[in-house]
Coordinates of C-alpha atoms in Angstrom, one line a residue:
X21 CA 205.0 53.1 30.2
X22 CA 208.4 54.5 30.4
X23 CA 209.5 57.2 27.5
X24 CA 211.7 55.1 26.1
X25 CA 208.8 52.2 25.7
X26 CA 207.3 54.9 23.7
X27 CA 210.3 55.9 21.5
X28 CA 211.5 52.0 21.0
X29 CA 207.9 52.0 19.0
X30 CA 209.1 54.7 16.5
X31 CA 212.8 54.0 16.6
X32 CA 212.9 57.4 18.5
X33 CA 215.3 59.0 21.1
X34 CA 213.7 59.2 24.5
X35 CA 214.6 62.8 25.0
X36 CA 212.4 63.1 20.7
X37 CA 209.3 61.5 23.0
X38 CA 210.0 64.1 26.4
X39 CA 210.5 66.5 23.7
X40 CA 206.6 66.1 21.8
X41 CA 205.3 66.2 25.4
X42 CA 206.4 69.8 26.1
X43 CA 205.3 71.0 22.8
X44 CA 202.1 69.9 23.6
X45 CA 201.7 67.2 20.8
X46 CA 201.0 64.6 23.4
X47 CA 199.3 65.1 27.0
X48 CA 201.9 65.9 29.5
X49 CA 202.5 62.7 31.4
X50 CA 202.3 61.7 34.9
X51 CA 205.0 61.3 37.8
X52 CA 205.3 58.3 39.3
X53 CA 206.5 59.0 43.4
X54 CA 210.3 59.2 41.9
X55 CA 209.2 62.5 39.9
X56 CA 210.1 59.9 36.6
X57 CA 207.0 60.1 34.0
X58 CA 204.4 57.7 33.4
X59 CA 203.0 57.6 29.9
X60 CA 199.6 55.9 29.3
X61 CA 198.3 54.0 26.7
X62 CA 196.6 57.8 25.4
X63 CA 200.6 58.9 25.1
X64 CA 201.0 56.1 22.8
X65 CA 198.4 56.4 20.4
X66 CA 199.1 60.4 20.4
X67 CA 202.5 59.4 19.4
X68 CA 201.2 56.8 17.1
X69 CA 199.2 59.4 15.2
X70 CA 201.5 62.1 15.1
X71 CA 203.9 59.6 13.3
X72 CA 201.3 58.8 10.9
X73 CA 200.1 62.6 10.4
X74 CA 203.7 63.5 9.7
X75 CA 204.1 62.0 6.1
X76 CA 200.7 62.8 5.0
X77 CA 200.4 66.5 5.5
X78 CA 204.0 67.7 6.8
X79 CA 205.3 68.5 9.8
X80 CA 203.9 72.2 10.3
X81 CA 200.9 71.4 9.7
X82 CA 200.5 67.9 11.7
X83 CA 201.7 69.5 14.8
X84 CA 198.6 72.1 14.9
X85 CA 196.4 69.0 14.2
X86 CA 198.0 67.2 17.3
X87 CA 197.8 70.4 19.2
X88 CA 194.5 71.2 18.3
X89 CA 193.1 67.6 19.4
X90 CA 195.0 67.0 22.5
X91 CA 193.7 70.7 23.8
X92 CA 190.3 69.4 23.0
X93 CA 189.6 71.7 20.1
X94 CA 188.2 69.0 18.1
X95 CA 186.9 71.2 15.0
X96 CA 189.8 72.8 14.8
X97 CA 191.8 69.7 14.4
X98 CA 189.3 68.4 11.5
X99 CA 190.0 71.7 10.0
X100 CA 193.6 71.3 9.1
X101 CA 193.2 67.4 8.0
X102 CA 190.2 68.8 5.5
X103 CA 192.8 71.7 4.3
X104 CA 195.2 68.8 3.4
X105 CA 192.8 66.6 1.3
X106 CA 191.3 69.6 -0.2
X107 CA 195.2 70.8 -1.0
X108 CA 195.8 66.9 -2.2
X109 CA 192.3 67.3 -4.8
X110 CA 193.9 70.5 -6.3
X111 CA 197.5 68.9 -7.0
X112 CA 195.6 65.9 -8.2
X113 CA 193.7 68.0 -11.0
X114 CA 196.5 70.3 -11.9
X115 CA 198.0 67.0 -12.6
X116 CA 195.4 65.7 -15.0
X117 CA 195.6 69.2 -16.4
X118 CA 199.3 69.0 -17.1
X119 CA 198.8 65.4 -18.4
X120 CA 196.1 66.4 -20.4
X121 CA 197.6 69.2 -22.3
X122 CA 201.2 67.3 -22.8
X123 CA 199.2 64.6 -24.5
X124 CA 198.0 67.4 -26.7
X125 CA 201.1 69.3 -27.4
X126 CA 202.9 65.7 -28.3
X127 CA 200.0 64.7 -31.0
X128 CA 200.8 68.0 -32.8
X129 CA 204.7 68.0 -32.5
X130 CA 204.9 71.5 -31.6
X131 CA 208.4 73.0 -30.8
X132 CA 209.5 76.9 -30.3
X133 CA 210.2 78.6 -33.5
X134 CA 212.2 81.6 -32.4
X135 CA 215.2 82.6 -33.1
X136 CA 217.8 83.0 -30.2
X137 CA 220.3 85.5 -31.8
X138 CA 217.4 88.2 -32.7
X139 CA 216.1 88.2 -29.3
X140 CA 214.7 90.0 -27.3
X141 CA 211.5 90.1 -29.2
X142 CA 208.6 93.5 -28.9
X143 CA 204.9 92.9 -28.4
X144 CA 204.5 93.3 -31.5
X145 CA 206.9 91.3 -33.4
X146 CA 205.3 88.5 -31.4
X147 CA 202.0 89.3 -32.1
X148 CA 202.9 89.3 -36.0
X149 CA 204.7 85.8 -36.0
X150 CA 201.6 84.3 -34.3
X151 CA 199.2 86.4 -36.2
X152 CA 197.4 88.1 -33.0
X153 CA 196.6 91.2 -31.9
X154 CA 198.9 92.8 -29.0
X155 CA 196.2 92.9 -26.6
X156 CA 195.6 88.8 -26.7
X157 CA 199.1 88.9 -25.8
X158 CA 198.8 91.2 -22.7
X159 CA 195.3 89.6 -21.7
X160 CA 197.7 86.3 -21.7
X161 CA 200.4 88.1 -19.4
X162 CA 197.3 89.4 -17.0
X163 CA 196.1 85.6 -16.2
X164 CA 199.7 84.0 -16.1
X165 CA 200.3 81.9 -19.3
X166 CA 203.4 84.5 -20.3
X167 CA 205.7 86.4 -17.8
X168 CA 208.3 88.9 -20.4
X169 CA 210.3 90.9 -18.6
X170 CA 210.7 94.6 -19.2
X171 CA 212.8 96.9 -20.0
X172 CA 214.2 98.8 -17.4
X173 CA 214.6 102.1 -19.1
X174 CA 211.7 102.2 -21.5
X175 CA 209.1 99.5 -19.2
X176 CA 208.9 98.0 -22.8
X177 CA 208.1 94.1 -22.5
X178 CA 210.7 91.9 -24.0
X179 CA 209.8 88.4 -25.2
X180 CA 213.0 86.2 -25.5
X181 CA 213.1 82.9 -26.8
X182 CA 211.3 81.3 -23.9
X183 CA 208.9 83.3 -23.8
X184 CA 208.1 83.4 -27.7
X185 CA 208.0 79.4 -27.3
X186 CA 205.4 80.2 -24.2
X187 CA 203.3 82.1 -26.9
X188 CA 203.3 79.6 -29.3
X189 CA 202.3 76.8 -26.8
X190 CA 199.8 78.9 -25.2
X191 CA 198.3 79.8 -28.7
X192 CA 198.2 76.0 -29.8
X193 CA 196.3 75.1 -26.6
X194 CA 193.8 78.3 -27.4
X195 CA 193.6 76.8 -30.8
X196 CA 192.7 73.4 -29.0
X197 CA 189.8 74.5 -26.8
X198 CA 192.4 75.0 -23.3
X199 CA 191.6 77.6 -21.0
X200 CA 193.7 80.2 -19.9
X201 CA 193.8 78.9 -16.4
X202 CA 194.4 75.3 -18.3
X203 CA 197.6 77.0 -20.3
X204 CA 198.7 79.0 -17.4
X205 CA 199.0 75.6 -15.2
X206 CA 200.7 74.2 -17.7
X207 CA 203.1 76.7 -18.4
X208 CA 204.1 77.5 -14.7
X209 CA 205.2 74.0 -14.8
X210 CA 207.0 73.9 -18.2
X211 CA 209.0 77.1 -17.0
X212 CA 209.8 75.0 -13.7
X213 CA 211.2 72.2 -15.7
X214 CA 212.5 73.7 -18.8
X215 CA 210.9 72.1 -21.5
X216 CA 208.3 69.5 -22.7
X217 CA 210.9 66.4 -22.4
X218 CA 211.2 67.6 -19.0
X219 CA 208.2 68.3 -17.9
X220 CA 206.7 64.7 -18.7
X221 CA 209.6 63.2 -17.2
X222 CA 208.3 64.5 -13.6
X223 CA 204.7 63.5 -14.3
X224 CA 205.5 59.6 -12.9
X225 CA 207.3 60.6 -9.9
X226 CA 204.7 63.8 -9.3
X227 CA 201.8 61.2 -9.8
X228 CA 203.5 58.4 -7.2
X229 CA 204.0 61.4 -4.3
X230 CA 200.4 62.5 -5.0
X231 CA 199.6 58.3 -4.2
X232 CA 201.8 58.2 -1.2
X233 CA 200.5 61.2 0.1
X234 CA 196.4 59.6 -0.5
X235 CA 197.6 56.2 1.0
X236 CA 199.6 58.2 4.0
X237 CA 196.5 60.4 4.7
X238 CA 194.5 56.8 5.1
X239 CA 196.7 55.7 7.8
X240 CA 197.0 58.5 9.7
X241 CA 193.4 59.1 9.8
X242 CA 193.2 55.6 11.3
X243 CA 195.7 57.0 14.2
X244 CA 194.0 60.1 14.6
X245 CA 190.9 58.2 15.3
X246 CA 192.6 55.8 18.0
X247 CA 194.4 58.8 19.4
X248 CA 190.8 60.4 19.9
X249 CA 189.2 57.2 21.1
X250 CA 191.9 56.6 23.7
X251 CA 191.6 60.3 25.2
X252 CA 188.4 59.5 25.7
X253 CA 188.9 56.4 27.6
X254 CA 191.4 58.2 29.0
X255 CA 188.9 61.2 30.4
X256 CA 192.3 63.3 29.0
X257 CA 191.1 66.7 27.1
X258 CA 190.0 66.1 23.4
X259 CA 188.2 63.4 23.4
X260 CA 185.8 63.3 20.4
X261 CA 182.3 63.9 21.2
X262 CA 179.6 61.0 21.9
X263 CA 177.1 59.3 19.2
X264 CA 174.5 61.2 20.5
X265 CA 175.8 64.2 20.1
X266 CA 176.3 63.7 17.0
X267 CA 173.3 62.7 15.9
X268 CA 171.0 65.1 14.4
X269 CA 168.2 66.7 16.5
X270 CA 164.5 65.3 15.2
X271 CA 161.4 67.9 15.8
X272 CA 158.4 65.8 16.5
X273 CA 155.7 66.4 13.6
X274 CA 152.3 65.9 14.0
X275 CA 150.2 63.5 12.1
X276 CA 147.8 65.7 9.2

């Protein structure tokens, strides 16, 4: 195949495919006695997969998969696809855990209760609207749920009105059973968005991206296969290893 066969596939520029070759995403080709290249059926499905690996874990990281499999370091390459599922599990639960605590906070109708013109706010005059002691407050800034910023002359923390309404969600989702690593989730989120309203307004579109990114991963793992199966019919470098070799080793027991 000629490189633009290849690059028709994708709706890529030739010089896109030429390109991928000398970064070592795909084998280099062959020369036909012209000196133009010659790409095999191997070329095609490394294309193929790097297309597919794209969208499902970014373009960084699909490029050290594809390197990593076309140099034949086959573990390697398995490496970075299991760091993208495992990174796709975790934005799945903080999900549920953002979902989950929303669907709290909206049963009890809570909303921030400070008052903007007397702001900013000490430790303690936090502590005494939410009836705790200072040092809940500063165990809360230690794992994350608040972030008050100091004062630059004294080092004195100073809550404003965001932060007073972090407290008061924070202390509801105590109240409810959360964890602080549940509450701090939550509330790195919240101060992303800007409030509640907000904040469940992403969920939908956060929740389809996470489904893309699933249903992407499924594809390309079919093109990562073909790519791997094809270097092997290929005899190219980073071919997958055998069945056999794959199969566990069985010690021979004797009969009691």
């Amino acid at each position: 195949m000629r490189p633009v066969d290849l690059a028709r596939r994708h709706d890529l520029s030739t010089q896109t495919v030429r390109n991928y070759e000398n970064a070592g995403i795909i084998p280099p080709a062959g020369r036909g006695p012209t000196g133009y290249r010659n790409y095999t059926a191997a070329h095609a499905a490394g294309l193929a997969a790097y297309v597919a690996l794209v969208p499902a874990f970014g373009s960084s990281t699909s490029r050290r998969i594809m390197h990593a499999a076309t140099a034949g370091r086959l573990d390697e390459a398995l490496e970075y696809v299991d760091d993208g599922h495992a990174l796709l599990a975790r934005d799945r639960a903080t999900l549920r855990t953002v979902e989950s605590a929303l669907s709290h906070l909206g049963a009890v109708g809570t909303r921030a209760t400070a008052d903007d013109a007397r702001e900013p706010f000490s430790i303690g005059e936090v502590a005494r609207h939410l009836a705790l002691a200072p040092a809940t407050l500063r165990t809360w800034e230690r794992t994350g749920v608040l972030a008050p910023r100091r004062d630059p002359r004294t080092g004195h923390r100073r809550y404003v009105a965001q932060d007073v309404r972090d407290a008061e969600l924070a202390h509801l989702l105590r109240r409810g059973g959360r964890s602080l690593g549940t509450i701090a989730t939550v509330l790195r989120e919240l101060r992303d968005v800007g409030s509640l309203d907000a904040l469940a307004r992403t969920l939908e579109p956060w929740r389809c991206d996470l489904t893309s990114r699933g249903l992407a991963m499924l594809s390309a793992a079919g093109q990562l296969s073909a790519y791997l199966d094809a270097l092997g019919r290929s005899g190219t470098t980073g071919s997958r290893p055998s069945p056999e070799r794959l199969r566990p080793a069985h010690r021979a027991v004797s009969a009691p």
